[in-house]
CSV table of C-alpha atoms in Angstrom, one decimal:
chain,number,residue,atom,x,y,z
A,21,ILE,CA,128.4,113.7,67.9
A,22,SER,CA,125.6,116.2,68.1
A,23,LYS,CA,123.2,116.9,65.2
A,24,LYS,CA,121.0,119.9,64.6
A,25,GLY,CA,117.4,119.4,63.4
A,26,LYS,CA,115.6,122.7,62.9
A,27,ASP,CA,115.8,124.4,66.3
A,28,LYS,CA,116.9,121.4,68.3
A,29,PHE,CA,120.1,119.4,68.9
A,30,SER,CA,120.3,115.6,69.3
A,31,PHE,CA,123.1,113.5,70.7
A,32,PRO,CA,122.6,110.0,69.2
A,33,GLY,CA,126.1,108.8,70.2
A,34,GLY,CA,126.4,110.8,73.4
A,35,GLY,CA,129.1,113.3,72.4
A,36,THR,CA,132.5,113.8,70.9
A,37,GLN,CA,134.2,112.2,74.0
A,38,PHE,CA,132.7,108.8,73.2
A,39,ILE,CA,134.1,107.3,70.0
A,40,HIS,CA,131.6,104.5,69.8
A,41,GLY,CA,128.8,106.2,71.7
A,42,ALA,CA,128.1,106.7,75.4
A,43,ASP,CA,126.1,103.5,75.8
A,44,GLN,CA,129.0,101.4,74.6
A,45,TYR,CA,131.3,103.4,76.8
A,46,LEU,CA,129.1,102.7,79.9
A,47,ASN,CA,128.9,99.0,78.9
A,48,GLN,CA,132.7,98.8,78.7
A,49,ILE,CA,133.1,100.2,82.2
A,50,SER,CA,130.7,97.6,83.6
A,51,LYS,CA,132.5,94.8,81.8
A,52,MET,CA,135.8,96.0,83.0
A,53,VAL,CA,134.6,96.0,86.7
A,54,PRO,CA,131.5,93.8,87.1
A,55,GLU,CA,131.0,95.2,90.6
A,56,ILE,CA,130.1,98.6,88.9
A,57,THR,CA,126.4,97.9,88.7
A,58,PHE,CA,124.8,101.0,87.4
A,59,GLY,CA,121.4,101.7,89.0
A,60,GLN,CA,122.1,99.3,91.9
A,61,HIS,CA,125.3,99.8,93.9
A,62,ILE,CA,126.3,102.7,91.7
A,63,ARG,CA,123.5,105.3,92.0
A,64,VAL,CA,125.2,108.8,92.5
A,65,VAL,CA,128.0,109.8,90.2
A,66,LEU,CA,130.2,112.9,89.7
A,67,ASP,CA,131.3,113.7,86.2
A,68,VAL,CA,134.3,116.1,86.2
A,69,GLY,CA,134.8,118.1,83.0
A,70,CYS,CA,131.4,117.1,81.7
A,71,GLY,CA,131.1,119.0,78.5
A,72,VAL,CA,127.4,119.1,77.7
A,73,ALA,CA,126.8,116.3,80.2
A,74,SER,CA,126.2,113.4,77.8
A,75,PHE,CA,127.8,110.9,80.2
A,76,GLY,CA,125.2,111.9,82.8
A,77,ALA,CA,122.4,112.0,80.3
A,78,TYR,CA,122.9,108.4,79.2
A,79,LEU,CA,123.2,107.3,82.8
A,80,LEU,CA,119.7,108.5,83.5
A,81,SER,CA,118.1,105.6,81.7
A,82,ARG,CA,120.2,103.3,84.0
A,83,ASN,CA,118.6,104.8,87.2
A,84,VAL,CA,121.8,106.7,87.9
A,85,ILE,CA,121.8,110.4,88.9
A,86,THR,CA,124.9,112.3,87.9
A,87,MET,CA,126.2,115.6,89.1
A,88,SER,CA,127.9,116.9,86.0
A,89,ILE,CA,130.4,119.7,86.7
A,90,ALA,CA,132.5,122.1,84.6
A,91,PRO,CA,135.8,122.6,86.4
A,92,LYS,CA,136.2,126.2,85.0
A,93,ASP,CA,133.8,129.1,85.0
A,94,VAL,CA,134.6,129.8,81.3
A,95,HIS,CA,132.5,126.7,80.5
A,96,GLU,CA,129.2,128.2,81.7
A,97,ASN,CA,127.7,127.9,78.2
A,98,GLN,CA,128.2,124.2,78.3
A,99,ILE,CA,126.4,124.0,81.6
A,100,GLN,CA,123.6,126.1,80.3
A,101,PHE,CA,123.3,123.7,77.4
A,102,ALA,CA,123.3,120.7,79.7
A,103,LEU,CA,120.5,122.2,81.8
A,104,GLU,CA,118.5,122.9,78.7
A,105,ARG,CA,118.8,119.2,77.9
A,106,GLY,CA,117.2,118.5,81.3
A,107,VAL,CA,120.4,117.1,82.8
A,108,PRO,CA,121.8,118.0,86.2
A,109,ALA,CA,124.9,120.2,85.8
A,110,MET,CA,126.8,123.0,87.6
A,111,ALA,CA,129.9,125.1,87.2
A,112,ALA,CA,132.1,124.0,90.1
A,113,ALA,CA,135.7,125.2,89.7
A,114,PHE,CA,138.6,123.1,91.0
A,115,ALA,CA,140.7,125.9,92.3
A,116,THR,CA,141.5,126.7,96.0
A,117,ARG,CA,138.4,125.6,97.9
A,118,ARG,CA,136.5,122.4,98.5
A,119,LEU,CA,133.5,121.7,96.3
A,120,LEU,CA,130.2,122.1,97.9
A,121,TYR,CA,129.4,118.4,98.3
A,122,PRO,CA,129.9,116.3,101.4
A,123,SER,CA,132.4,113.6,102.1
A,124,GLN,CA,131.5,110.1,100.7
A,125,ALA,CA,128.9,111.6,98.4
A,126,PHE,CA,129.6,109.7,95.1
A,127,ASP,CA,129.7,106.0,94.4
A,128,LEU,CA,131.7,106.7,91.2
A,129,ILE,CA,133.7,109.8,90.0
A,130,HIS,CA,134.4,110.0,86.3
A,131,CYS,CA,136.9,112.1,84.3
A,132,SER,CA,137.1,111.7,80.5
A,133,ARG,CA,139.4,114.2,78.8
A,134,CYS,CA,138.8,116.6,81.6
A,135,ARG,CA,142.3,118.2,81.3
A,136,ILE,CA,143.0,118.3,85.0
A,137,ASN,CA,146.5,117.7,86.3
A,138,TRP,CA,145.6,115.4,89.1
A,139,THR,CA,149.2,115.1,90.4
A,140,ARG,CA,150.1,118.8,90.8
A,141,ASP,CA,150.6,120.4,94.2
A,142,ASP,CA,151.0,117.1,96.0
A,143,GLY,CA,147.9,115.8,94.4
A,144,ILE,CA,145.6,118.3,96.2
A,145,LEU,CA,142.9,118.0,93.5
A,146,LEU,CA,142.8,114.2,93.6
A,147,LEU,CA,142.7,114.4,97.4
A,148,GLU,CA,139.5,116.4,97.0
A,149,VAL,CA,138.1,113.7,94.7
A,150,ASN,CA,139.1,111.2,97.5
A,151,ARG,CA,137.2,113.2,100.1
A,152,MET,CA,134.0,113.1,98.0
A,153,LEU,CA,134.3,109.5,96.9
A,154,ARG,CA,132.4,106.9,99.0
A,155,ALA,CA,134.5,104.3,100.8
A,156,GLY,CA,134.9,101.4,98.3
A,157,GLY,CA,133.9,103.8,95.5
A,158,TYR,CA,135.5,104.0,92.1
A,159,PHE,CA,137.4,106.6,90.1
A,160,ALA,CA,137.3,106.2,86.3
A,161,TRP,CA,139.9,108.1,84.3
A,162,ALA,CA,139.9,108.2,80.5
A,163,ALA,CA,142.9,110.2,79.2
A,164,GLN,CA,145.9,110.1,77.0
A,165,PRO,CA,148.4,109.1,79.7
A,166,VAL,CA,146.4,105.8,80.2
A,167,TYR,CA,147.0,104.5,76.7
A,168,LYS,CA,149.5,106.7,74.7
A,169,HIS,CA,153.1,105.6,74.6
A,170,GLU,CA,154.9,108.9,74.5
A,171,GLN,CA,157.6,109.8,77.0
A,172,ALA,CA,155.8,112.8,78.6
A,173,LEU,CA,152.5,110.9,78.8
A,174,GLU,CA,154.2,107.8,80.2
A,175,GLU,CA,155.8,109.9,82.9
A,176,GLN,CA,152.4,111.4,83.7
A,177,TRP,CA,151.0,107.9,84.1
A,178,GLU,CA,153.8,106.8,86.4
A,179,GLU,CA,153.1,110.0,88.5
A,180,MET,CA,149.4,109.1,88.7
A,181,LEU,CA,150.2,105.5,89.7
A,182,ASN,CA,152.6,106.7,92.4
A,183,LEU,CA,150.0,109.1,93.8
A,184,THR,CA,147.1,106.7,93.8
A,185,THR,CA,149.3,104.0,95.5
A,186,ARG,CA,150.1,106.5,98.3
A,187,LEU,CA,146.3,107.2,98.5
A,188,CYS,CA,145.8,103.5,99.0
A,189,TRP,CA,143.7,103.3,95.9
A,190,THR,CA,143.7,99.9,94.1
A,191,LEU,CA,144.0,99.9,90.3
A,192,VAL,CA,141.3,97.3,89.6
A,193,LYS,CA,141.4,97.5,85.8
A,194,LYS,CA,143.2,99.3,82.9
A,195,GLU,CA,141.8,98.6,79.4
A,196,GLY,CA,142.1,100.6,76.3
A,197,TYR,CA,141.9,104.3,77.2
A,198,ILE,CA,140.2,103.8,80.6
A,199,ALA,CA,141.7,103.1,84.0
A,200,ILE,CA,139.6,102.4,87.1
A,201,TRP,CA,140.7,102.7,90.7
A,202,GLN,CA,138.9,101.7,93.9
A,203,LYS,CA,139.1,103.6,97.2
A,204,PRO,CA,139.6,101.5,100.3
A,205,PHE,CA,136.8,100.7,102.7
A,206,ASN,CA,138.6,101.7,105.9
A,207,ASN,CA,141.8,103.4,107.2
A,208,SER,CA,143.9,100.3,107.7
A,209,CYS,CA,146.0,100.9,104.6
A,210,TYR,CA,146.6,104.6,105.5
A,211,LEU,CA,147.7,103.6,109.0
A,212,SER,CA,150.2,101.0,107.7
A,213,ARG,CA,152.1,103.4,105.4
A,214,GLU,CA,155.6,104.3,106.3
A,215,ALA,CA,156.0,107.3,108.6
A,216,GLY,CA,156.3,110.5,106.7
A,217,THR,CA,154.5,109.3,103.6
A,218,ILE,CA,153.0,112.2,101.6
A,219,PRO,CA,150.1,113.0,101.6
A,220,PRO,CA,149.4,112.6,105.3
A,221,LEU,CA,146.1,111.8,107.0
A,222,CYS,CA,144.1,114.9,107.8
A,223,ASP,CA,143.9,116.0,111.4
A,224,PRO,CA,141.3,114.0,113.4
A,225,ASN,CA,139.5,117.3,114.1
A,226,ASP,CA,139.1,118.1,110.4
A,227,ASP,CA,135.4,117.8,109.4
A,228,PRO,CA,135.3,116.5,105.8
A,229,ASP,CA,131.7,117.6,105.5
A,230,ASN,CA,132.6,121.2,106.3
A,231,VAL,CA,132.7,122.7,102.8
A,232,TRP,CA,131.4,126.3,102.8
A,233,TYR,CA,134.4,128.5,102.0
A,234,VAL,CA,136.9,125.9,103.2
A,235,ASP,CA,140.3,125.7,101.5
A,236,LEU,CA,141.5,122.6,99.8
A,237,LYS,CA,143.8,120.5,102.0
A,238,ALA,CA,146.7,118.3,100.9
A,239,CYS,CA,145.8,115.5,103.2
A,240,ILE,CA,143.7,112.3,103.1
A,241,SER,CA,140.3,112.6,104.7
A,242,ARG,CA,139.8,109.8,107.2
A,243,ILE,CA,137.1,107.2,106.7
A,244,PRO,CA,134.8,107.0,109.8
A,245,GLU,CA,135.8,104.1,112.0
A,246,ASN,CA,132.1,103.3,112.5
A,247,GLY,CA,131.7,102.6,108.8
A,248,TYR,CA,129.2,105.4,108.4
A,249,GLY,CA,128.8,106.3,104.7
A,250,ALA,CA,130.1,103.0,103.4
A,251,ASN,CA,127.2,100.8,104.1
A,252,VAL,CA,124.3,102.1,102.0
A,253,ALA,CA,121.6,100.0,100.6
A,254,PRO,CA,121.4,99.3,96.9
A,255,TRP,CA,119.1,101.4,94.7
A,256,PRO,CA,116.1,101.7,94.9
A,257,ALA,CA,115.9,100.5,98.6
A,258,ARG,CA,118.3,103.2,99.7
A,259,LEU,CA,115.8,106.0,98.8
A,260,GLN,CA,113.6,105.2,101.9
A,261,THR,CA,116.2,103.5,104.1
A,262,PRO,CA,117.3,105.8,107.0
A,263,PRO,CA,121.1,105.9,106.5
A,264,ASP,CA,123.7,105.5,109.3
A,265,ARG,CA,124.9,109.1,108.8
A,266,LEU,CA,121.5,110.3,110.0
A,267,GLN,CA,122.9,109.8,113.5
A,268,SER,CA,125.8,112.2,112.9
A,269,ILE,CA,123.7,115.2,111.9
A,270,HIS,CA,123.8,118.0,114.4
A,271,ILE,CA,120.1,118.6,115.1
A,272,GLU,CA,118.0,119.0,118.2
A,273,SER,CA,115.6,116.1,117.9
A,274,TYR,CA,112.9,115.3,120.5
A,275,ILE,CA,112.0,112.1,118.8
A,276,ALA,CA,114.0,109.3,117.3
A,277,ARG,CA,115.9,110.5,114.2
A,278,LYS,CA,114.7,107.5,112.1
A,279,GLU,CA,111.1,108.5,113.0
A,280,LEU,CA,111.8,112.1,112.0
A,281,PHE,CA,113.3,110.9,108.7
A,282,LYS,CA,110.2,108.7,108.0
A,283,ALA,CA,107.8,111.5,109.0
A,284,GLU,CA,109.4,114.0,106.6
A,285,SER,CA,109.2,111.4,103.8
A,286,LYS,CA,105.5,110.7,104.5
A,287,TYR,CA,104.7,114.4,104.7
A,288,TRP,CA,106.2,115.2,101.4
A,289,ASN,CA,104.8,112.1,99.7
A,290,GLU,CA,101.3,113.2,100.6
A,291,ILE,CA,101.9,116.8,99.6
A,292,VAL,CA,103.4,115.9,96.2
A,293,ALA,CA,100.6,113.3,95.6
A,294,SER,CA,98.1,116.1,96.2
A,295,TYR,CA,100.0,118.3,93.8
A,296,VAL,CA,99.8,115.6,91.1
A,297,ARG,CA,96.0,115.1,91.7
A,298,ALA,CA,94.8,118.7,92.2
A,299,LEU,CA,97.3,120.7,90.2
A,300,HIS,CA,97.8,118.1,87.5
A,301,TRP,CA,101.6,118.4,87.8
A,302,LYS,CA,102.4,115.7,85.2
A,303,LYS,CA,100.9,117.8,82.4
A,304,TYR,CA,103.4,120.6,83.2
A,305,LYS,CA,106.3,118.3,82.4
A,306,LEU,CA,108.5,119.7,85.1
A,307,ARG,CA,112.1,118.7,84.5
A,308,ASN,CA,114.7,120.9,86.4
A,309,VAL,CA,113.6,121.4,90.0
A,310,MET,CA,115.3,123.1,93.0
A,311,ASP,CA,114.3,122.5,96.6
A,312,MET,CA,115.6,125.5,98.4
A,313,ARG,CA,115.6,124.0,101.9
A,314,ALA,CA,115.8,120.3,101.4
A,315,GLY,CA,116.0,118.8,104.9
A,316,PHE,CA,116.6,115.1,104.4
A,317,GLY,CA,115.5,115.2,100.8
A,318,GLY,CA,111.9,114.1,101.4
A,319,PHE,CA,110.5,116.3,98.7
A,320,ALA,CA,112.9,114.9,96.1
A,321,ALA,CA,112.2,111.3,97.2
A,322,ALA,CA,108.4,112.0,96.9
A,323,MET,CA,109.0,113.2,93.3
A,324,ILE,CA,110.5,109.8,92.5
A,325,ASP,CA,107.8,107.9,94.4
A,326,ASN,CA,105.1,109.7,92.4
A,327,GLN,CA,106.9,108.9,89.1
A,328,LEU,CA,107.4,112.5,88.1
A,329,ASP,CA,110.1,112.7,85.3
A,330,ALA,CA,112.1,115.3,87.0
A,331,TRP,CA,115.4,115.7,88.9
A,332,VAL,CA,115.7,117.8,92.0
A,333,LEU,CA,118.7,119.8,93.2
A,334,ASN,CA,118.5,119.6,97.0
A,335,VAL,CA,119.9,122.8,98.5
A,336,VAL,CA,121.0,122.8,102.2
A,337,PRO,CA,121.4,126.4,103.6
A,338,VAL,CA,124.6,127.0,105.5
A,339,SER,CA,122.6,128.5,108.4
A,340,GLY,CA,121.0,125.1,109.3
A,341,PRO,CA,122.1,121.6,110.0
A,342,ASN,CA,124.2,120.0,107.3
A,343,THR,CA,121.9,117.2,106.1
A,344,LEU,CA,123.8,116.7,102.7
A,345,PRO,CA,125.4,113.4,103.7
A,346,VAL,CA,121.9,112.0,104.3
A,347,ILE,CA,120.6,113.3,101.0
A,348,TYR,CA,123.5,111.6,99.1
A,349,ASP,CA,123.2,108.4,101.1
A,350,ARG,CA,119.6,108.3,99.9
A,351,GLY,CA,120.7,108.3,96.3
A,352,LEU,CA,119.9,112.0,95.6
A,353,ILE,CA,122.0,115.0,94.8
A,354,GLY,CA,122.4,118.3,96.4
A,355,VAL,CA,124.6,121.3,97.2
A,356,MET,CA,125.3,123.7,100.1
A,357,HIS,CA,124.4,127.4,99.6
A,358,ASP,CA,123.9,130.6,101.5
A,359,TRP,CA,120.7,132.3,100.4
A,360,TYR,CA,121.7,135.5,102.1
A,361,VAL,CA,124.3,136.2,99.4
A,362,VAL,CA,122.1,135.1,96.5
A,363,LEU,CA,121.6,138.7,95.4
A,364,THR,CA,125.3,139.3,95.0
A,365,ILE,CA,125.9,136.2,92.8
A,366,THR,CA,127.5,136.7,89.4
A,367,PRO,CA,125.4,137.0,86.2
A,368,ILE,CA,126.6,133.5,85.3
A,369,ARG,CA,125.1,132.0,88.5
A,370,LYS,CA,121.9,134.0,88.0
A,371,LYS,CA,121.5,132.5,84.5
A,372,TRP,CA,122.2,129.1,85.9
A,373,ILE,CA,119.5,129.5,88.6
A,374,ARG,CA,117.0,130.7,85.9
A,375,SER,CA,117.7,127.4,84.1
A,376,VAL,CA,116.5,125.4,87.0
A,377,MET,CA,113.0,126.2,85.9
A,378,ALA,CA,110.9,125.1,88.8
A,379,VAL,CA,112.1,126.6,92.1
A,380,LEU,CA,110.4,125.4,95.2
A,381,PHE,CA,110.1,128.1,97.9
A,382,HIS,CA,108.3,126.0,100.4
A,383,GLY,CA,111.4,125.5,102.6
A,384,LEU,CA,111.9,129.3,103.0
A,385,LEU,CA,108.4,129.8,104.0
A,386,LEU,CA,108.1,127.1,106.7
């Protein structure tokens, strides 16, 4: 529950979604599934229907970065509130198009009272969750159908069980009002299903990382046979470990990609360190930062290495190579965008961009 003191709000328990407080809620999830180690193997999280982003706010102290999203544009005030708290948040409507995040982006996707009908239209919205969920990742659902014994709600639970079974998700734990599923590590279960099972696998030519104005698809995104995206190092080692998916980025590189990755990280670490020394960045107390041409996320990594208490929204322009998979594999967050249409964005989006208080233009000037 939030409390108002003079001109500020505080959230001692996290928010109205968490009866016994957000910290207790997070502890319960970890106890239910001990493999969910926040701040180690679970580093990047998506919170769907985030409210004022208390779930993500309380995860920050556990070294977890959360992309908190409101699934409807009418919730822009909640997103504004979350940004004022210094918590990553976006309006990202579940409607007809893919969200602007790559495949296998999130180690855990969470939905608490998010009021989304996951089973409608052949489960197309849950299939989008499946696309964004890392192989072996977890989906946590806290909702009335999990625990209430009413006919309509029990039918919704059975529909959810049926759909997740066809998605080859494993229900690893159901306790109280929380159910947690795990996505498979490879395609073997998909390929062993009976012929004609719905939803089908997506066409082999479908690129699950192609997200700019791409319609949602009622099919299961294939997991790369080479294991790319599944084998990321635990945090914090993954921040500076060149991920496998670095090899799949479409770039013209005249030197080894791992060397290019390390060179970018070294460059930005030196630049940010000089900002801290010469410009006394720490005294400005930067919190919400946007990198407008993020590359491999070297700037955001340098902010962490220099112990600046800020989060960075890494933006990858659609006109360049799609490096978002690498950014997420490093344990950072980002989004795809087209800066050529920024002047035509709605007032809601303009207000949101103003809330990301420190905007780095260095990428557009290089």
